Amino acid sequence: MTRRRAALVAGILLLVGVVGAGVAAYAASRPTGTAPTDALGPPRFVDETATAGIDHTYDGPTTYATGGGIAALDCDADGRPDLYVAGGEGPAALFRNESPVGGAIAFAQVADPATDLEGVVGAYPLDVDGDGIHDLAVLRAGEPVLLRGLGDCRFERADERWGFAPRGGDIKAFAATWEGDAALPTLAIGRYEKLDAAGDQTLECDTSSLLRPAPGGTRYGDEAVLEPGYCALAMVFTDWDGSGRRDLRVTNDRNYYVDGSDQLWRIAPGEPPRAYTADDGWVALQVFGMGLATHDATGDGLPDVYITSQGDNKLQTLSRGPDQPTFRDIAAKRGVTAAQPAVGGDARPSTAWHPQFADVNDDGFVDLLVTKGNVAAQADHAEKDPSDLFLGQPDGTFVNAAEEAGIVTFDRGRGAALVDLNLDGLLDLAEVAYGAPVRVWRNVGSGDAAAPAPMGRWLALRLSQAGPNRDAIGARVEVRTGDAVQSREIVVGGGHAGGQLGWTHVGLGPSDSAAVRVRWPDGAEGPWMTVTADTFVEIERGAAEPRTWRPLSGGEGG
């Protein structure tokens, strides 16, 4: 072959490759599936507390009144979320999920001194050492504990192993993220009131702290104090400006501070933490901050922040774009102030705790759970204060449907988990109360307990990548159906004293397929991938195609 002919052939092959790549890119960018247009009504939740196998109560004196969290994690790698529930003055408890696929909720308690700790106010799951097994960060009135997962729902204390030695205190908040290629996550510890020598609260706000890996990466260094502190009750690392940097949002209880506010700390690798001020565009927000949830409620590609409080709650969105942290409140406009009880006849202000955005009816419009309950017996706040379940509407507003859904009680609600306990594509609910048993509801869609019926279509996603941050904490997932795009930020933190790690649930409405793209924690964007509705999908970084995971009758999948 002559050089000229060889060059011609090479040029043709190059052209074919470019055209082929262009065709593939065009195919990937085309709308996939059907955009949701109509909101569905509430699903029916069936109370299965009596038969679910969770007989547990969070309780204790005043120190424990502002805690009560629950962690949902897969501690035995069978795909089903197990539950670790705070106990307060009594022992915490771990419950293994034995629910049949699509069937009644069933758990069995796993008794173990490692997890049956006293003084626990909440917990968050994460994979600290990147071994693929979920660990637990346990918040306590006193000493916090990191529990290393050993598999099969067994744990061991790992504070000494990882050099985790933060100052103790009235610890009520926690968040985690990975900075760069660090072998261990950066941890934020939120302290509420200062405690006296007897362990009693002093009505004076304590400071929080940040723990980063020491040089070498396998152990933690000294903690950096986040001061001033204003009685933190929830915190979360969030990429609020789309920069790829995850800053620390903290909500504080104004019941105990005079001149403080909620906080946003700039957390940049290699730099000490710095609180944003008015010079940066930060506007002071003074609320009785209880819980946090992030979600792109406005569709601008950036996470908005829902903050629970006493009286009216807040839904904050950026008012001047991502150039500065200036937020405005749109809770009233969207219908989620939730300042008073929706039912029960008590007109006094509400006390809200755990917020969680999730699509309970799978119609493609995200919903919002807000748990409620009096702190203890505050006479100026509602005694009958049931939790709210706000259903998302096509215009971005929400309507309360807790009563129609069947989740109204007058227990003093605290932490909760909206999570698919029986792997049927419908999100179930477990809710902790202060001084009352944990309640468990099974979501049966438009059917009943004997014959559950789906509503919209759905997708459950799980991310993985090589290296320390196995679960891709800090990633953003985009799910496109037609011309509608939903996004989810993968975080460890937020809520109230508890969170989840496992499947990320997305409702698809009427669509039988969707396109999914991941922006990984370092900012790299993966390709659009087409997936089928009503499936569990694992997306591994670098893989050309997602992997479908199928639950078996016993729970294990493959």
mmCIF file with all atom_site columns, N, CA and C in Angstrom, residues 52-84:
data_model
loop_
_atom_site.group_PDB
_atom_site.id
_atom_site.type_symbol
_atom_site.label_atom_id
_atom_site.label_alt_id
_atom_site.label_comp_id
_atom_site.label_asym_id
_atom_site.label_entity_id
_atom_site.label_seq_id
_atom_site.pdbx_PDB_ins_code
_atom_site.Cartn_x
_atom_site.Cartn_y
_atom_site.Cartn_z
_atom_site.occupancy
_atom_site.B_iso_or_equiv
_atom_site.pdbx_formal_charge
_atom_site.auth_seq_id
_atom_site.auth_comp_id
_atom_site.auth_asym_id
_atom_site.auth_atom_id
_atom_site.pdbx_PDB_model_num
ATOM 1  N N  . ALA A 1 52 ? -43.326 -5.973 63.026 1.00 0.00 ? 52 ALA A N  1
ATOM 2  C CA . ALA A 1 52 ? -42.069 -5.772 62.296 1.00 0.00 ? 52 ALA A CA 1
ATOM 3  C C  . ALA A 1 52 ? -40.844 -6.287 63.037 1.00 0.00 ? 52 ALA A C  1
ATOM 4  N N  . GLY A 1 53 ? -40.970 -6.587 64.327 1.00 0.00 ? 53 GLY A N  1
ATOM 5  C CA . GLY A 1 53 ? -39.830 -7.111 65.067 1.00 0.00 ? 53 GLY A CA 1
ATOM 6  C C  . GLY A 1 53 ? -38.944 -6.033 65.662 1.00 0.00 ? 53 GLY A C  1
ATOM 7  N N  . ILE A 1 54 ? -39.372 -4.773 65.640 1.00 0.00 ? 54 ILE A N  1
ATOM 8  C CA . ILE A 1 54 ? -38.612 -3.686 66.258 1.00 0.00 ? 54 ILE A CA 1
ATOM 9  C C  . ILE A 1 54 ? -39.379 -3.207 67.486 1.00 0.00 ? 54 ILE A C  1
ATOM 10 N N  . ASP A 1 55 ? -38.956 -3.666 68.631 1.00 0.00 ? 55 ASP A N  1
ATOM 11 C CA . ASP A 1 55 ? -39.571 -3.270 69.906 1.00 0.00 ? 55 ASP A CA 1
ATOM 12 C C  . ASP A 1 55 ? -38.526 -2.457 70.652 1.00 0.00 ? 55 ASP A C  1
ATOM 13 N N  . HIS A 1 56 ? -38.566 -1.136 70.430 1.00 0.00 ? 56 HIS A N  1
ATOM 14 C CA . HIS A 1 56 ? -37.471 -0.303 70.915 1.00 0.00 ? 56 HIS A CA 1
ATOM 15 C C  . HIS A 1 56 ? -37.987 1.104  71.178 1.00 0.00 ? 56 HIS A C  1
ATOM 16 N N  . THR A 1 57 ? -37.498 1.718  72.256 1.00 0.00 ? 57 THR A N  1
ATOM 17 C CA . THR A 1 57 ? -37.916 3.068  72.620 1.00 0.00 ? 57 THR A CA 1
ATOM 18 C C  . THR A 1 57 ? -36.703 3.927  72.930 1.00 0.00 ? 57 THR A C  1
ATOM 19 N N  . TYR A 1 58 ? -36.684 5.119  72.355 1.00 0.00 ? 58 TYR A N  1
ATOM 20 C CA . TYR A 1 58 ? -35.671 6.127  72.663 1.00 0.00 ? 58 TYR A CA 1
ATOM 21 C C  . TYR A 1 58 ? -36.217 6.998  73.791 1.00 0.00 ? 58 TYR A C  1
ATOM 22 N N  . ASP A 1 59 ? -35.427 7.148  74.879 1.00 0.00 ? 59 ASP A N  1
ATOM 23 C CA . ASP A 1 59 ? -35.939 7.895  76.026 1.00 0.00 ? 59 ASP A CA 1
ATOM 24 C C  . ASP A 1 59 ? -34.762 8.354  76.889 1.00 0.00 ? 59 ASP A C  1
ATOM 25 N N  . GLY A 1 60 ? -35.076 9.173  77.903 1.00 0.00 ? 60 GLY A N  1
ATOM 26 C CA . GLY A 1 60 ? -34.064 9.657  78.827 1.00 0.00 ? 60 GLY A CA 1
ATOM 27 C C  . GLY A 1 60 ? -34.395 11.049 79.305 1.00 0.00 ? 60 GLY A C  1
ATOM 28 N N  . PRO A 1 61 ? -33.573 11.599 80.188 1.00 0.00 ? 61 PRO A N  1
ATOM 29 C CA . PRO A 1 61 ? -33.818 12.940 80.718 1.00 0.00 ? 61 PRO A CA 1
ATOM 30 C C  . PRO A 1 61 ? -33.588 14.017 79.658 1.00 0.00 ? 61 PRO A C  1
ATOM 31 N N  . THR A 1 62 ? -33.596 15.276 80.085 1.00 0.00 ? 62 THR A N  1
ATOM 32 C CA . THR A 1 62 ? -33.589 16.419 79.172 1.00 0.00 ? 62 THR A CA 1
ATOM 33 C C  . THR A 1 62 ? -32.442 16.390 78.175 1.00 0.00 ? 62 THR A C  1
ATOM 34 N N  . THR A 1 63 ? -31.291 15.898 78.562 1.00 0.00 ? 63 THR A N  1
ATOM 35 C CA . THR A 1 63 ? -30.141 15.839 77.657 1.00 0.00 ? 63 THR A CA 1
ATOM 36 C C  . THR A 1 63 ? -30.484 15.096 76.373 1.00 0.00 ? 63 THR A C  1
ATOM 37 N N  . TYR A 1 64 ? -31.381 14.134 76.450 1.00 0.00 ? 64 TYR A N  1
ATOM 38 C CA . TYR A 1 64 ? -31.715 13.308 75.288 1.00 0.00 ? 64 TYR A CA 1
ATOM 39 C C  . TYR A 1 64 ? -32.929 13.817 74.510 1.00 0.00 ? 64 TYR A C  1
ATOM 40 N N  . ALA A 1 65 ? -33.563 14.879 74.997 1.00 0.00 ? 65 ALA A N  1
ATOM 41 C CA . ALA A 1 65 ? -34.786 15.347 74.355 1.00 0.00 ? 65 ALA A CA 1
ATOM 42 C C  . ALA A 1 65 ? -34.551 15.869 72.945 1.00 0.00 ? 65 ALA A C  1
ATOM 43 N N  . THR A 1 66 ? -33.332 16.319 72.646 1.00 0.00 ? 66 THR A N  1
ATOM 44 C CA . THR A 1 66 ? -33.033 16.871 71.328 1.00 0.00 ? 66 THR A CA 1
ATOM 45 C C  . THR A 1 66 ? -32.254 15.892 70.451 1.00 0.00 ? 66 THR A C  1
ATOM 46 N N  . GLY A 1 67 ? -32.350 14.619 70.738 1.00 0.00 ? 67 GLY A N  1
ATOM 47 C CA . GLY A 1 67 ? -31.733 13.587 69.908 1.00 0.00 ? 67 GLY A CA 1
ATOM 48 C C  . GLY A 1 67 ? -32.785 12.615 69.424 1.00 0.00 ? 67 GLY A C  1
ATOM 49 N N  . GLY A 1 68 ? -32.352 11.422 69.091 1.00 0.00 ? 68 GLY A N  1
ATOM 50 C CA . GLY A 1 68 ? -33.280 10.366 68.690 1.00 0.00 ? 68 GLY A CA 1
ATOM 51 C C  . GLY A 1 68 ? -33.191 10.022 67.229 1.00 0.00 ? 68 GLY A C  1
ATOM 52 N N  . GLY A 1 69 ? -32.006 9.622  66.771 1.00 0.00 ? 69 GLY A N  1
ATOM 53 C CA . GLY A 1 69 ? -31.805 9.349  65.346 1.00 0.00 ? 69 GLY A CA 1
ATOM 54 C C  . GLY A 1 69 ? -31.830 7.880  64.997 1.00 0.00 ? 69 GLY A C  1
ATOM 55 N N  . ILE A 1 70 ? -31.863 7.627  63.685 1.00 0.00 ? 70 ILE A N  1
ATOM 56 C CA . ILE A 1 70 ? -31.873 6.272  63.153 1.00 0.00 ? 70 ILE A CA 1
ATOM 57 C C  . ILE A 1 70 ? -30.972 6.231  61.924 1.00 0.00 ? 70 ILE A C  1
ATOM 58 N N  . ALA A 1 71 ? -30.161 5.184  61.802 1.00 0.00 ? 71 ALA A N  1
ATOM 59 C CA . ALA A 1 71 ? -29.268 5.000  60.659 1.00 0.00 ? 71 ALA A CA 1
ATOM 60 C C  . ALA A 1 71 ? -29.736 3.808  59.845 1.00 0.00 ? 71 ALA A C  1
ATOM 61 N N  . ALA A 1 72 ? -29.843 3.988  58.522 1.00 0.00 ? 72 ALA A N  1
ATOM 62 C CA . ALA A 1 72 ? -30.198 2.906  57.617 1.00 0.00 ? 72 ALA A CA 1
ATOM 63 C C  . ALA A 1 72 ? -28.964 2.541  56.802 1.00 0.00 ? 72 ALA A C  1
ATOM 64 N N  . LEU A 1 73 ? -28.556 1.288  56.887 1.00 0.00 ? 73 LEU A N  1
ATOM 65 C CA . LEU A 1 73 ? -27.350 0.814  56.218 1.00 0.00 ? 73 LEU A CA 1
ATOM 66 C C  . LEU A 1 73 ? -27.497 -0.661 55.901 1.00 0.00 ? 73 LEU A C  1
ATOM 67 N N  . ASP A 1 74 ? -26.714 -1.141 54.964 1.00 0.00 ? 74 ASP A N  1
ATOM 68 C CA . ASP A 1 74 ? -26.741 -2.566 54.613 1.00 0.00 ? 74 ASP A CA 1
ATOM 69 C C  . ASP A 1 74 ? -25.545 -3.232 55.277 1.00 0.00 ? 74 ASP A C  1
ATOM 70 N N  . CYS A 1 75 ? -25.739 -3.717 56.504 1.00 0.00 ? 75 CYS A N  1
ATOM 71 C CA . CYS A 1 75 ? -24.605 -4.230 57.268 1.00 0.00 ? 75 CYS A CA 1
ATOM 72 C C  . CYS A 1 75 ? -24.282 -5.689 56.962 1.00 0.00 ? 75 CYS A C  1
ATOM 73 N N  . ASP A 1 76 ? -25.125 -6.377 56.167 1.00 0.00 ? 76 ASP A N  1
ATOM 74 C CA . ASP A 1 76 ? -24.820 -7.762 55.821 1.00 0.00 ? 76 ASP A CA 1
ATOM 75 C C  . ASP A 1 76 ? -24.747 -7.978 54.310 1.00 0.00 ? 76 ASP A C  1
ATOM 76 N N  . ALA A 1 77 ? -24.706 -6.877 53.542 1.00 0.00 ? 77 ALA A N  1
ATOM 77 C CA . ALA A 1 77 ? -24.468 -6.912 52.100 1.00 0.00 ? 77 ALA A CA 1
ATOM 78 C C  . ALA A 1 77 ? -25.478 -7.766 51.340 1.00 0.00 ? 77 ALA A C  1
ATOM 79 N N  . ASP A 1 78 ? -26.758 -7.735 51.766 1.00 0.00 ? 78 ASP A N  1
ATOM 80 C CA . ASP A 1 78 ? -27.779 -8.465 51.031 1.00 0.00 ? 78 ASP A CA 1
ATOM 81 C C  . ASP A 1 78 ? -28.685 -7.532 50.237 1.00 0.00 ? 78 ASP A C  1
ATOM 82 N N  . GLY A 1 79 ? -28.355 -6.229 50.243 1.00 0.00 ? 79 GLY A N  1
ATOM 83 C CA . GLY A 1 79 ? -29.130 -5.263 49.488 1.00 0.00 ? 79 GLY A CA 1
ATOM 84 C C  . GLY A 1 79 ? -30.268 -4.624 50.250 1.00 0.00 ? 79 GLY A C  1
ATOM 85 N N  . ARG A 1 80 ? -30.647 -5.210 51.377 1.00 0.00 ? 80 ARG A N  1
ATOM 86 C CA . ARG A 1 80 ? -31.747 -4.670 52.172 1.00 0.00 ? 80 ARG A CA 1
ATOM 87 C C  . ARG A 1 80 ? -31.213 -3.748 53.263 1.00 0.00 ? 80 ARG A C  1
ATOM 88 N N  . PRO A 1 81 ? -31.869 -2.591 53.496 1.00 0.00 ? 81 PRO A N  1
ATOM 89 C CA . PRO A 1 81 ? -31.403 -1.694 54.544 1.00 0.00 ? 81 PRO A CA 1
ATOM 90 C C  . PRO A 1 81 ? -31.711 -2.215 55.939 1.00 0.00 ? 81 PRO A C  1
ATOM 91 N N  . ASP A 1 82 ? -30.670 -2.331 56.748 1.00 0.00 ? 82 ASP A N  1
ATOM 92 C CA . ASP A 1 82 ? -30.806 -2.667 58.152 1.00 0.00 ? 82 ASP A CA 1
ATOM 93 C C  . ASP A 1 82 ? -30.883 -1.354 58.940 1.00 0.00 ? 82 ASP A C  1
ATOM 94 N N  . LEU A 1 83 ? -31.274 -1.415 60.204 1.00 0.00 ? 83 LEU A N  1
ATOM 95 C CA . LEU A 1 83 ? -31.508 -0.204 60.979 1.00 0.00 ? 83 LEU A CA 1
ATOM 96 C C  . LEU A 1 83 ? -30.752 -0.240 62.301 1.00 0.00 ? 83 LEU A C  1
ATOM 97 N N  . TYR A 1 84 ? -30.070 0.879  62.593 1.00 0.00 ? 84 TYR A N  1
ATOM 98 C CA . TYR A 1 84 ? -29.437 1.072  63.901 1.00 0.00 ? 84 TYR A CA 1
ATOM 99 C C  . TYR A 1 84 ? -30.138 2.251  64.560 1.00 0.00 ? 84 TYR A C  1
#
